[in-house]
Tab-separated table of C-alpha atoms in Angstrom:
chain	number	residue	atom	x	y	z
A	195	UNK	CA	27.583	154.782	171.271
A	196	UNK	CA	26.839	155.067	167.592
A	197	UNK	CA	26.742	152.010	165.331
A	198	UNK	CA	29.808	151.809	163.103
A	199	UNK	CA	29.306	152.299	159.377
A	200	UNK	CA	28.671	149.009	157.578
A	201	UNK	CA	29.849	148.202	154.077
A	202	UNK	CA	28.820	145.547	151.595
A	203	UNK	CA	30.755	144.140	148.633
A	204	UNK	CA	29.008	144.394	145.258
A	205	UNK	CA	28.249	141.378	143.051
A	206	UNK	CA	29.945	142.212	139.753
A	207	UNK	CA	29.001	138.886	138.129
A	208	UNK	CA	25.306	139.667	138.649
A	209	UNK	CA	25.667	143.296	137.517
A	210	UNK	CA	27.526	142.326	134.329
A	211	UNK	CA	25.171	139.414	133.557
A	212	UNK	CA	22.100	141.647	133.978
A	213	UNK	CA	23.671	144.296	131.761
A	214	UNK	CA	24.607	141.807	129.032
A	215	UNK	CA	21.087	140.319	129.238
A	216	UNK	CA	19.598	143.692	128.275
A	217	UNK	CA	21.693	143.603	125.107
A	218	UNK	CA	20.863	140.019	124.110
A	219	UNK	CA	17.958	139.212	121.840
A	220	UNK	CA	15.846	136.096	122.480
A	221	UNK	CA	16.196	133.173	122.182
A	222	UNK	CA	19.828	133.658	123.343
A	223	UNK	CA	20.153	134.142	127.095
A	224	UNK	CA	22.604	135.624	129.619
A	225	UNK	CA	22.782	134.919	133.347
A	226	UNK	CA	24.944	133.843	136.277
A	227	UNK	CA	24.330	130.084	135.978
A	228	UNK	CA	23.847	127.683	133.104
A	229	UNK	CA	20.344	126.246	132.834
A	230	UNK	CA	20.814	122.562	133.789
A	231	UNK	CA	18.353	121.763	130.988
A	232	UNK	CA	20.566	123.452	128.370
A	233	UNK	CA	21.118	121.156	125.418
A	234	UNK	CA	23.261	121.213	122.310
A	235	UNK	CA	20.972	122.346	119.501
A	236	UNK	CA	19.319	125.012	121.661
A	237	UNK	CA	20.035	128.766	121.557
A	238	UNK	CA	23.405	129.952	122.921
A	239	UNK	CA	23.683	130.725	126.632
A	240	UNK	CA	26.145	133.247	128.048
A	241	UNK	CA	27.098	132.828	131.693
A	242	UNK	CA	29.121	135.206	133.881
A	243	UNK	CA	31.043	133.630	136.785
A	244	UNK	CA	33.035	135.302	139.558
A	245	UNK	CA	36.333	133.420	139.904
A	246	UNK	CA	37.476	135.375	142.939
A	247	UNK	CA	39.889	138.140	143.807
A	248	UNK	CA	40.758	140.534	146.603
A	249	UNK	CA	39.320	143.364	148.688
A	250	UNK	CA	40.837	146.688	149.543
A	251	UNK	CA	38.365	147.040	152.400
A	252	UNK	CA	36.216	149.145	152.581
A	253	UNK	CA	36.995	150.698	149.219
A	254	UNK	CA	37.385	148.329	146.340
A	255	UNK	CA	36.645	144.802	145.165
A	256	UNK	CA	39.021	143.478	142.499
A	257	UNK	CA	37.943	140.189	140.987
A	258	UNK	CA	38.240	138.157	137.822
A	259	UNK	CA	35.025	137.437	135.945
A	260	UNK	CA	34.787	134.484	133.587
A	261	UNK	CA	32.390	134.730	130.665
A	262	UNK	CA	31.582	131.391	129.050
A	263	UNK	CA	29.195	130.888	126.155
A	264	UNK	CA	27.629	127.486	125.501
A	265	UNK	CA	26.596	127.012	121.874
A	266	UNK	CA	25.739	124.321	119.380
A	267	UNK	CA	28.882	124.851	117.357
A	268	UNK	CA	32.246	126.503	117.679
A	269	UNK	CA	31.488	129.557	115.571
A	270	UNK	CA	28.251	130.353	117.435
A	271	UNK	CA	29.960	130.112	120.832
A	272	UNK	CA	33.015	132.073	119.722
A	273	UNK	CA	30.912	134.649	117.931
A	274	UNK	CA	28.845	135.456	121.007
A	275	UNK	CA	31.941	135.454	123.262
A	276	UNK	CA	33.697	137.911	120.914
A	277	UNK	CA	30.628	140.113	120.865
A	278	UNK	CA	30.470	140.079	124.688
A	279	UNK	CA	34.176	140.873	125.033
A	280	UNK	CA	33.777	143.833	122.711
A	281	UNK	CA	30.706	145.037	124.590
A	282	UNK	CA	32.341	144.776	128.032
A	283	UNK	CA	35.501	146.567	126.931
A	284	UNK	CA	33.539	149.408	125.322
A	285	UNK	CA	30.842	150.225	127.842
A	286	UNK	CA	30.771	151.766	131.277
A	287	UNK	CA	28.376	149.647	133.306
A	288	UNK	CA	26.645	151.278	136.290
A	289	UNK	CA	27.929	149.631	139.472
A	290	UNK	CA	31.239	148.526	137.912
A	291	UNK	CA	34.167	150.938	138.201
A	292	UNK	CA	36.274	149.328	135.485
A	293	UNK	CA	36.516	146.214	133.333
A	294	UNK	CA	39.974	145.589	131.850
A	295	UNK	CA	42.808	143.075	131.291
A	296	UNK	CA	40.782	140.581	129.237
A	297	UNK	CA	42.269	137.212	128.290
A	298	UNK	CA	41.956	135.772	124.805
A	299	UNK	CA	39.036	133.477	124.012
A	300	UNK	CA	39.606	129.746	124.459
A	301	UNK	CA	37.225	127.034	123.374
A	302	UNK	CA	36.466	123.500	124.447
A	303	UNK	CA	33.696	120.930	124.355
A	304	UNK	CA	31.718	120.375	127.559
A	305	UNK	CA	31.731	116.602	128.088
A	306	UNK	CA	28.623	116.916	130.308
A	307	UNK	CA	26.233	118.306	127.680
A	308	UNK	CA	28.340	118.102	124.510
A	309	UNK	CA	28.023	121.863	123.992
A	310	UNK	CA	30.750	123.974	122.438
A	311	UNK	CA	32.132	126.446	124.968
A	312	UNK	CA	33.975	129.680	124.274
A	313	UNK	CA	35.403	131.419	127.323
A	314	UNK	CA	37.443	134.425	128.402
A	315	UNK	CA	38.146	136.164	131.688
A	316	UNK	CA	38.236	139.871	132.454
A	317	UNK	CA	39.285	141.857	135.526
A	318	UNK	CA	36.472	143.753	137.269
A	319	UNK	CA	36.875	146.461	139.866
A	320	UNK	CA	33.870	147.730	141.781
A	321	UNK	CA	33.348	150.039	144.742
A	322	UNK	CA	32.361	148.568	148.100
A	323	UNK	CA	29.299	150.513	149.217
A	324	UNK	CA	28.170	151.844	152.613
A	325	UNK	CA	24.893	150.287	153.768
A	326	UNK	CA	22.446	150.839	156.575
A	327	UNK	CA	23.059	148.559	159.522
A	328	UNK	CA	20.027	146.275	159.777
A	329	UNK	CA	19.233	142.698	160.807
A	330	UNK	CA	19.491	140.058	158.109
A	331	UNK	CA	16.135	139.113	156.626
A	332	UNK	CA	16.039	135.794	154.747
B	91	UNK	CA	73.445	168.731	149.148
B	92	UNK	CA	73.955	170.569	145.916
B	93	UNK	CA	77.718	170.167	145.930
B	94	UNK	CA	77.972	166.616	147.257
B	95	UNK	CA	79.080	164.050	144.682
B	96	UNK	CA	76.372	161.970	143.047
B	97	UNK	CA	76.354	158.448	144.451
B	98	UNK	CA	77.206	155.868	141.828
B	99	UNK	CA	75.161	152.684	141.701
B	100	UNK	CA	76.141	149.790	139.518
B	101	UNK	CA	74.219	146.534	139.346
B	102	UNK	CA	76.295	143.402	139.288
B	103	UNK	CA	74.339	141.673	136.564
B	104	UNK	CA	76.405	138.511	136.705
B	105	UNK	CA	75.495	138.041	140.373
B	106	UNK	CA	71.816	138.890	139.749
B	107	UNK	CA	71.775	136.311	136.962
B	108	UNK	CA	73.268	133.750	139.376
B	109	UNK	CA	70.618	134.560	142.003
B	110	UNK	CA	67.755	134.191	139.498
B	111	UNK	CA	69.106	130.744	138.583
B	112	UNK	CA	69.808	129.826	142.210
B	113	UNK	CA	68.079	127.501	144.633
B	114	UNK	CA	66.192	130.318	146.382
B	115	UNK	CA	64.237	131.347	143.276
B	116	UNK	CA	63.908	127.702	142.188
B	117	UNK	CA	62.275	126.756	145.504
B	118	UNK	CA	60.050	129.866	145.561
B	119	UNK	CA	58.759	129.247	142.026
B	120	UNK	CA	58.122	125.569	142.730
B	121	UNK	CA	56.275	126.388	145.913
B	122	UNK	CA	53.918	128.745	144.027
B	123	UNK	CA	53.235	126.313	141.161
B	124	UNK	CA	52.646	123.453	143.625
B	125	UNK	CA	50.269	125.618	145.712
B	126	UNK	CA	48.188	126.477	142.636
B	127	UNK	CA	48.181	122.864	141.374
B	128	UNK	CA	47.092	121.575	144.807
B	129	UNK	CA	44.011	123.835	144.673
B	130	UNK	CA	42.831	122.471	141.323
B	131	UNK	CA	40.201	119.766	141.925
B	132	UNK	CA	40.673	118.000	138.584
B	133	UNK	CA	43.532	117.351	136.235
B	134	UNK	CA	46.527	119.698	136.527
B	135	UNK	CA	50.020	119.499	135.111
B	136	UNK	CA	52.999	121.430	136.443
B	137	UNK	CA	56.323	121.905	134.776
B	138	UNK	CA	59.609	123.468	135.793
B	139	UNK	CA	61.774	125.237	133.288
B	140	UNK	CA	64.316	127.990	132.966
B	141	UNK	CA	64.700	130.967	130.704
B	142	UNK	CA	67.311	133.407	131.953
B	143	UNK	CA	65.788	132.588	135.357
B	144	UNK	CA	63.901	129.798	137.074
B	145	UNK	CA	60.246	129.559	136.007
B	146	UNK	CA	57.292	127.224	136.306
B	147	UNK	CA	53.903	126.619	134.737
B	148	UNK	CA	50.553	125.074	135.641
B	149	UNK	CA	48.325	123.712	132.876
B	150	UNK	CA	44.692	122.572	133.043
B	151	UNK	CA	42.415	121.181	130.298
B	152	UNK	CA	40.592	124.012	128.467
B	153	UNK	CA	37.276	122.332	129.276
B	154	UNK	CA	37.941	122.649	133.037
B	155	UNK	CA	38.897	126.310	132.664
B	156	UNK	CA	35.924	127.239	130.427
B	157	UNK	CA	33.276	125.398	132.459
B	158	UNK	CA	34.653	125.569	136.018
B	159	UNK	CA	37.353	128.264	135.915
B	160	UNK	CA	39.785	125.689	137.338
B	161	UNK	CA	42.916	127.804	136.889
B	162	UNK	CA	41.525	131.275	137.628
B	163	UNK	CA	39.821	130.020	140.798
B	164	UNK	CA	42.974	128.226	141.960
B	165	UNK	CA	45.008	131.416	141.436
B	166	UNK	CA	42.545	133.463	143.480
B	167	UNK	CA	42.440	130.766	146.180
B	168	UNK	CA	46.249	130.835	146.368
B	169	UNK	CA	46.069	134.604	146.870
B	170	UNK	CA	47.637	135.407	143.504
B	171	UNK	CA	46.381	137.960	141.043
B	172	UNK	CA	45.690	136.408	137.658
B	173	UNK	CA	47.250	138.585	134.976
B	174	UNK	CA	47.107	137.935	131.262
B	175	UNK	CA	50.556	138.588	129.861
């Protein structure tokens, strides 16, 4: 008997964060988690989160990504969030089928680190990919 | 058939309006808003209102949404697609 074809869901938050990171100049950063050492006064940090969605197995992953920028003031955070929204809506990112349906940017102050946050969400659709069946290696 | 008379369909808008304001829609809307609110770990506020039909809303502090995605995660956990309108 042959082994059935295995499929794996992609990780759109990681793909988008890595793509945005290539377009960000130091000292600003982009990633999938906020540095716990991040402090108000430091360079802005853009973080891409996956807030969850649905599968059309084994074809498509539809999920909502949240992009939040932590900055030292409102205009820095909002400015980088606007830039990121424009970038994501304009580009085709390898590994992501489509980014659309963005929300408007909201802002708030993070009571944990006093940083100014600017945040929006965007729908991501990505293909589920066939993989070779193999044991899991930690 | 080419010669058969076209069926006529007319929507009874008064009855549809009554249904949209009725207990069935009211209960369904409340159940959805309560399900979402129950999945939010922090502060959440629900309200019930009517336009031309029964409606409901769930509100979270912007800080919880920006930092933790409180509302978007709760929607996904409730099996609902989050759609900006």
